[in-house]
């Protein structure tokens, strides 16, 4: 088994362990999920933000927990049961226990006529209501009659929980990884995000020498990233040189690159270069197709250089936000591919520098053993990428720019720059 | 009948009234035309500029007036008669009354072999000569023999006449509308221009609250705009934020957008956005295809942000500058379409502002009733245009830029910006 | 015979005279070649740079001279003989005189299996070795047995020779022409370069009034331009406004334009405009396809605005760097075409100015006899290029920009600008 395959299997195992937990934007499901990941990345710290805390235009809502929920018919048969699938309950449903007719129940039911075998994922975080979600095929089987609906939940002041890993580097400049932990039993969106981010955090923590500081956050989507930004925006604006929202990185159907709002930040340029080789046919989305926490990180005035590298992106696959986005939708290969794409970006960023040639005119590569000593028709072309890196090391372009301009991969660029730097032919220009 | 249709009928009626008048770059035809339009827009002022007045590189020529002109054969039959069509005389023809042979007459005749049934429109403003224009088919019927040619005209010191409407607004910044009133009986080029401009002036005058000041000029083409600029260039350069040359706006074959010299002024951006929805298949001409008074307004050193929105533009339709460009070539629908296109630009400009988000991160639209409270798979997309406007309100882009970037119409952009501003979520950045 | 044809014949004659000389990066072949060219351009000065001289990262190597070289079989038959073709010896071969078996000889032989009738051009400037080059077809005929190999060469301290022509102009600003004189008997690459450059130098020397100073250098490739730059870089960086590497300008198969590293210098803009008319279907290469001394002139920190206009560029034709690139590969027409292309660039540069209109609005061309006095449907278009030049003479664009923008040729642009300047309608903006 290759390393990548083994890594994919491991991530898929974590996802399988976490799959049954009922997560929401607050509550014990989030805590249980983060505790599990903390065992893999022990430097993760958990943070609790009390209900009612104001963050920019938002307020942390009450905490929601649920122990059971079902719809029982007059015969006592449970026709819908949260115990079978936690998508059956509208997220943040208030408690209820009452008998009602099917007609009275219907307005509280949600299903997808076009996908009759999938249970939709529905929430109501900021307006108190209750509801059940079920496959449309099952809904159509509900007989007239009376039903008992029970939701045994609490929605009370508590706190919002998030996890944070800070891995210091030689420089204060930071790379941000952000993923979310608020979705119940769905696999590509979202468990692929936390497990790939955890694997990246584990790898980064294992490095003995990091150039950059890494800020890795596991938050509930939207409210969590807003709360997190409200606490850290000054230093994040000062230090963040690139960031990645990690979501929908688990299937193996496609690759997707979603640009930042500005579209040409270091994160964009890096991701474009890496993806051009890692996944040549990948889909490219502008920021107009945004859908996750880049909505906050790239918002006006926040303006962090954040992109999202995905496999099949949110809203682009039919299983999205239904029970059909299950563990069979993601795969070890899919997770490994998403992991590798982001890791390659980080590896390139760690080596990215603005370089300047140390000699005027071309250097004499031959005397350094870097050039064929016999001048033949094609001799100059055997080391073309090396001479190209030198030719563009003009003190204004960074390695990402140079590699993009001269058409080489991130790996080649890193190797050639290291070789030229060792030979004393290029030097780093300090910011 | 719709309002637009009614407006079109009304403009077409004005054109029909003005059609028989013999206009030129000076003379009583211009005065009569402006007096007619002044009855519709009473705030119009008329201005006389004496012959001999110097304007930049030009000098106002003598004033030309004509009462009759004809070619009579030996039998006394008038084979060409100005009374039938004022295109029959070369504009600015000096007086003549003499007998000559057909051979002697021929050099003074103008016709179009390729369009045998159209009378060409010919002028000689700055060299004294005389001539007649006629359908080529008629010219070929002229028998050998002697003809009496009579032109009862005067070409003497007098003045050049133009009309001006200034409608003050809250701001000193101005929008310029410029049209010309120097062509004899032709409909698309040019009566469509003055009648659409008059309708726009009437609408603008009716507004109780104008943000911008409107400078609306009715001038003879070229010499008129040059004279006008020579009198007002300092304030026009200081204040003009956008301008439109209004010509060829009466037929219903096509739409045309002619760019300013710079190609990316506010007028260009505004017109492009409006035309992308109002007339998606419109022709786009660069400034290299210029042909009317934008030649002056956009000239080096003048450099006003002026574009031209046309229906079938000058030189692009076979009837251009012939008697075939008559009242049947234009239509109420054509005039209404031209009027609407320019009016939409003005309406957008009146609302155009640079906006800045008032909160970091996305605002919580739900608590303001602007977002669905139930989170479903597509809920974010129902208000996508609103969140897009917010996401690009970064204090550098104006509403025209934002709408262009996010792909919404001018009307949508105006409505959403107003809604977000009312909700306190975006604010205007002062220049 | 046309002038161009006559010029082409003359250049071809020079190439024929120079063809048999055995050139290398140093040695008497270079001196003989330069002396020949000096007779055509007497202002050429010759310069000797001692072996061991350091130039940036390079050191001038020992001087190489050769009087004879052959491979003799046991019967005394010379199976390979330098006397027949100087490509038979690897450039810079050290002396040798010894008997060896075919097996021992083979590692010293170079041939092209894919081009069995061409002798390859091989050098070993910086590592001491010896070798022979031959047609692969002949190599395959070599019988087993013993061979005597003789190379009667010297490789000893001496000097590198280059030629320089400085033609002073009214301005200190310079135009650089650089060609190389280090290749033995090959015609397109390289004799076309020196002969076209010589013809250009002869023409430039004949001009009684030059605006720019011309720096014309005949150097061995790479080491020569590096040595030359090391001596003159300060003034060249200060003064060079455009430069051309002249190579591969002799065949008539194709035209090629190779951009500078920046891609948008004055030299690039000028060459693009000229080539768009002179050779509309020409190949366009980016700097990534560079292959000659532009590698030095455009290197980071040197950064001269240098392009290369070629016929069939190096590495793009199968005869390149073989004996098949002989006098039949180039032609008088080919040389004349290469010469004309570069001459047109120089003529345009000599006339290139930033122009500013002297009057606001359009000038009245009619009163200057520059515009038809009779206003007809197409009258404005007969002088369209003239009005376009005026319309873009805004004090920021130079004539190259204007011509490119309005779509006229260099010749038209020069003629119209001269006419407008004479009429006082545009004026030169000083730097």
PDB file of C-alpha atoms in Angstrom, chain A residues 56-59 110 112 115 121-124 126-127 129 226 229 233 261 287-290 295-296 299-302 315 318 320-322, chain B residues 357 359-365 367-368 371 373-378 381 384 387-395 397 405-407 425:
ATOM      1  CA  UNK A  56     -19.593  41.734  14.422  1.00  0.00           C
ATOM      2  CA  UNK A  57     -23.202  41.650  13.179  1.00  0.00           C
ATOM      3  CA  UNK A  58     -23.952  38.302  14.834  1.00  0.00           C
ATOM      4  CA  UNK A  59     -24.781  36.907  18.277  1.00  0.00           C
ATOM      5  CA  UNK A 110     -39.300  18.215   4.757  1.00  0.00           C
ATOM      6  CA  UNK A 112     -37.130  16.095  -1.667  1.00  0.00           C
ATOM      7  CA  UNK A 115     -34.628  12.747  -4.806  1.00  0.00           C
ATOM      8  CA  UNK A 121     -30.407  18.321   5.667  1.00  0.00           C
ATOM      9  CA  UNK A 122     -32.379  21.224   7.115  1.00  0.00           C
ATOM     10  CA  UNK A 123     -31.656  23.662   9.938  1.00  0.00           C
ATOM     11  CA  UNK A 124     -33.317  26.581  11.652  1.00  0.00           C
ATOM     12  CA  UNK A 126     -32.051  31.614  14.325  1.00  0.00           C
ATOM     13  CA  UNK A 127     -35.830  31.064  14.343  1.00  0.00           C
ATOM     14  CA  UNK A 129     -39.284  25.951  15.185  1.00  0.00           C
ATOM     15  CA  UNK A 226     -17.223  34.988  12.357  1.00  0.00           C
ATOM     16  CA  UNK A 229     -12.379  36.358  13.226  1.00  0.00           C
ATOM     17  CA  UNK A 233      -8.795  39.676  13.096  1.00  0.00           C
ATOM     18  CA  UNK A 261     -12.347  37.603  -3.873  1.00  0.00           C
ATOM     19  CA  UNK A 287     -15.463  33.947  -5.867  1.00  0.00           C
ATOM     20  CA  UNK A 288     -19.022  34.423  -7.134  1.00  0.00           C
ATOM     21  CA  UNK A 289     -19.464  30.656  -6.562  1.00  0.00           C
ATOM     22  CA  UNK A 290     -18.280  30.882  -2.951  1.00  0.00           C
ATOM     23  CA  UNK A 295     -17.422  34.223   2.592  1.00  0.00           C
ATOM     24  CA  UNK A 296     -16.113  35.602   5.907  1.00  0.00           C
ATOM     25  CA  UNK A 299     -15.297  39.731   3.045  1.00  0.00           C
ATOM     26  CA  UNK A 300     -14.640  43.464   2.526  1.00  0.00           C
ATOM     27  CA  UNK A 301     -12.376  44.759   5.283  1.00  0.00           C
ATOM     28  CA  UNK A 302     -11.330  41.253   6.322  1.00  0.00           C
ATOM     29  CA  UNK A 315     -23.850  22.460  -4.495  1.00  0.00           C
ATOM     30  CA  UNK A 318     -26.715  15.810  -6.315  1.00  0.00           C
ATOM     31  CA  UNK A 320     -25.004  17.407  -1.426  1.00  0.00           C
ATOM     32  CA  UNK A 321     -26.830  18.166   1.827  1.00  0.00           C
ATOM     33  CA  UNK A 322     -28.704  14.879   1.864  1.00  0.00           C
TER      34      UNK A 322
ATOM     35  CA  UNK B 357     -19.832  47.443   3.853  1.00  0.00           C
ATOM     36  CA  UNK B 359     -19.812  45.450   9.129  1.00  0.00           C
ATOM     37  CA  UNK B 360     -16.933  43.016   8.893  1.00  0.00           C
ATOM     38  CA  UNK B 361     -17.889  39.518   7.729  1.00  0.00           C
ATOM     39  CA  UNK B 362     -21.270  38.864   6.189  1.00  0.00           C
ATOM     40  CA  UNK B 363     -24.167  40.637   7.878  1.00  0.00           C
ATOM     41  CA  UNK B 364     -26.849  38.489   9.470  1.00  0.00           C
ATOM     42  CA  UNK B 365     -29.516  39.017   6.852  1.00  0.00           C
ATOM     43  CA  UNK B 367     -32.582  38.901  11.562  1.00  0.00           C
ATOM     44  CA  UNK B 368     -33.497  41.695   9.138  1.00  0.00           C
ATOM     45  CA  UNK B 371     -32.704  35.820   4.307  1.00  0.00           C
ATOM     46  CA  UNK B 373     -34.758  31.461   8.204  1.00  0.00           C
ATOM     47  CA  UNK B 374     -34.868  27.796   7.226  1.00  0.00           C
ATOM     48  CA  UNK B 375     -31.462  26.579   6.097  1.00  0.00           C
ATOM     49  CA  UNK B 376     -31.954  24.351   3.058  1.00  0.00           C
ATOM     50  CA  UNK B 377     -29.746  23.291   0.207  1.00  0.00           C
ATOM     51  CA  UNK B 378     -30.496  26.325  -1.919  1.00  0.00           C
ATOM     52  CA  UNK B 381     -28.883  31.319  -3.502  1.00  0.00           C
ATOM     53  CA  UNK B 384     -27.336  35.625  -3.997  1.00  0.00           C
ATOM     54  CA  UNK B 387     -24.939  38.944  -0.827  1.00  0.00           C
ATOM     55  CA  UNK B 388     -22.835  39.557  -3.935  1.00  0.00           C
ATOM     56  CA  UNK B 389     -23.427  43.292  -3.802  1.00  0.00           C
ATOM     57  CA  UNK B 390     -22.408  43.220  -0.166  1.00  0.00           C
ATOM     58  CA  UNK B 391     -19.363  41.060  -0.875  1.00  0.00           C
ATOM     59  CA  UNK B 392     -18.031  43.560  -3.417  1.00  0.00           C
ATOM     60  CA  UNK B 393     -18.896  46.728  -1.485  1.00  0.00           C
ATOM     61  CA  UNK B 394     -15.268  47.185  -0.543  1.00  0.00           C
ATOM     62  CA  UNK B 395     -14.979  50.938  -0.762  1.00  0.00           C
ATOM     63  CA  UNK B 397     -15.872  49.668  -6.608  1.00  0.00           C
ATOM     64  CA  UNK B 405     -18.655  42.077 -11.861  1.00  0.00           C
ATOM     65  CA  UNK B 406     -21.505  40.090 -10.338  1.00  0.00           C
ATOM     66  CA  UNK B 407     -23.612  39.967 -13.462  1.00  0.00           C
ATOM     67  CA  UNK B 425     -25.435  47.364   5.759  1.00  0.00           C
TER      68      UNK B 425
END
